[in-house]
XYZ file of C-alpha atoms in Angstrom:
173
model
C 12.992 -4.697 -50.919
C 12.335 -2.453 -48.109
C 10.761 -3.433 -45.004
C 8.244 -1.399 -42.651
C 6.397 -2.586 -40.105
C 2.812 -1.534 -39.017
C 1.037 -1.245 -36.257
C -2.814 -1.744 -35.609
C -6.443 -2.538 -33.855
C -8.624 -4.112 -36.461
C -9.288 -1.765 -39.731
C -7.720 0.995 -38.261
C -4.147 2.592 -38.875
C -4.539 0.073 -41.629
C -2.879 1.353 -44.606
C -4.303 -0.764 -47.068
C -7.465 -0.372 -45.577
C -10.810 1.983 -46.971
C -13.614 1.629 -44.914
C -11.092 3.835 -41.858
C -9.495 7.033 -42.031
C -5.195 6.783 -42.879
C -3.032 7.027 -40.119
C 0.944 6.934 -39.403
C 0.862 3.429 -38.567
C 3.784 2.151 -40.047
C 7.752 2.689 -39.736
C 10.143 4.452 -42.394
C 10.693 2.090 -45.432
C 14.278 0.108 -44.845
C 16.087 -2.277 -46.980
C 18.092 -4.774 -43.971
C 21.381 -5.172 -44.159
C 23.399 -8.657 -44.133
C 26.059 -9.032 -41.156
C 27.818 -11.024 -44.315
C 27.505 -14.428 -41.813
C 23.891 -15.500 -40.625
C 21.386 -11.898 -40.255
C 19.324 -9.728 -41.837
C 19.106 -6.971 -39.980
C 17.828 -2.727 -40.045
C 19.958 0.221 -39.501
C 18.572 1.565 -36.791
C 21.438 2.374 -34.619
C 20.046 4.235 -32.539
C 17.252 5.665 -33.753
C 14.296 3.250 -33.147
C 11.164 2.494 -34.219
C 8.885 3.817 -31.329
C 4.820 2.849 -31.054
C 2.788 5.062 -29.834
C -0.990 3.725 -29.264
C -4.302 6.010 -28.721
C -7.625 4.290 -27.688
C -10.265 6.345 -26.217
C -12.659 3.971 -23.849
C -15.797 4.628 -21.879
C -15.919 5.447 -19.088
C -16.707 2.575 -16.252
C -16.163 4.222 -13.020
C -19.840 4.059 -11.784
C -19.082 -0.509 -12.639
C -15.228 0.402 -10.638
C -16.079 2.472 -7.502
C -19.170 0.469 -6.923
C -17.015 -2.844 -6.356
C -14.028 -0.789 -4.999
C -16.526 0.532 -2.414
C -17.805 -3.030 -1.445
C -14.372 -4.794 -1.863
C -13.673 -1.976 1.587
C -16.156 -3.034 3.790
C -15.093 -6.818 3.517
C -11.235 -5.932 4.061
C -12.724 -3.176 6.748
C -14.541 -6.055 7.827
C -12.391 -8.928 7.585
C -9.250 -7.673 9.726
C -11.795 -6.207 12.783
C -13.546 -9.398 12.920
C -9.999 -11.171 13.041
C -9.502 -8.891 16.071
C -12.342 -10.296 17.753
C -11.851 -13.419 17.214
C -8.646 -13.334 18.719
C -9.097 -11.938 21.447
C -11.661 -14.429 21.739
C -9.350 -16.997 21.189
C -6.712 -15.234 23.709
C -10.156 -15.711 26.086
C -10.083 -11.847 26.479
C -12.508 -10.014 29.156
C -15.885 -10.360 27.932
C -16.481 -7.023 27.348
C -13.739 -6.706 25.686
C -14.554 -8.690 23.921
C -17.824 -7.495 22.953
C -16.495 -4.055 23.033
C -14.481 -5.144 19.997
C -18.601 -6.424 17.692
C -19.889 -3.279 18.500
C -17.272 -1.216 17.303
C -17.267 -3.397 14.754
C -21.286 -3.204 13.875
C -21.077 -0.139 14.207
C -18.116 0.683 11.884
C -20.269 -1.523 9.286
C -23.538 0.008 10.163
C -21.957 3.516 8.568
C -19.300 1.872 5.442
C -23.707 0.219 4.687
C -24.990 3.656 4.846
C -22.603 4.731 2.403
C -24.471 5.269 -0.965
C -22.750 3.360 -4.259
C -21.827 5.918 -7.364
C -24.738 6.433 -8.532
C -25.474 4.862 -12.134
C -24.829 7.584 -15.475
C -27.275 8.270 -18.050
C -25.361 6.663 -20.806
C -23.517 3.891 -21.722
C -25.390 1.927 -18.892
C -26.123 -1.503 -19.873
C -29.643 -4.338 -18.946
C -26.563 -6.037 -16.548
C -25.254 -2.606 -15.301
C -28.890 -1.840 -13.633
C -29.579 -5.239 -12.570
C -26.258 -5.808 -10.754
C -26.997 -1.724 -8.967
C -30.173 -3.236 -8.021
C -28.483 -5.911 -6.611
C -25.673 -4.400 -4.868
C -28.103 -1.913 -3.239
C -31.298 -4.121 -1.466
C -28.116 -6.869 -0.613
C -27.117 -3.796 0.853
C -29.966 -2.390 2.840
C -30.612 -5.588 4.389
C -26.754 -6.635 5.601
C -27.360 -2.786 7.110
C -30.816 -3.829 8.598
C -29.481 -6.803 9.894
C -26.451 -5.133 11.467
C -28.349 -2.369 12.420
C -30.934 -4.987 14.795
C -27.539 -8.001 15.520
C -26.112 -5.181 17.476
C -29.358 -3.634 19.074
C -30.613 -7.588 19.423
C -26.787 -9.289 20.060
C -26.451 -11.269 22.819
C -24.243 -14.500 22.330
C -20.274 -13.191 20.778
C -20.171 -16.292 19.146
C -23.862 -16.065 17.513
C -22.939 -12.789 16.512
C -19.336 -13.542 14.384
C -20.748 -16.149 13.075
C -23.863 -13.370 11.984
C -21.264 -11.265 10.522
C -18.911 -14.092 8.055
C -22.311 -14.444 6.700
C -22.350 -10.666 6.296
C -18.387 -10.970 4.436
C -19.381 -13.992 1.943
C -22.993 -12.099 1.220
C -20.587 -9.112 0.453
C -17.956 -11.510 -0.804
C -21.222 -12.636 -3.673
C -22.003 -9.315 -4.467
């Protein structure tokens, strides 16, 4: 009896389903050939079946881009903080460590001033709205604290602890 393979996702592509339109989802019927000792095989030779899967997905760029923005901010912040901690361990001059810390805070302020990607008018869920509000509010709070820290920081160790807390908070959103 001829053998054919069918690829379908749910009802779509199922040639026996009456609820969807028919789609080319099967290989050509082929009779198996016995090899004379143990196995049956399909005599496709050099023409193997190929499956092409077409699919459509909703646009989730607003979710991905917002998260990417936060992740880039975290990565940059961790890199600069690592440099500052290295300078502190190496007993570098206080002015050099403080300058690096101020540069770190300046870049953090620039990063946090970048707005999150706006939510589109359609295909958003209640969770999208709440996550957007949570991220936006937390980033604004951290921005205010970073500006305040930049203007009023007197102790490098205390500032490093505060920046560590920013990293933790950004990771949580």
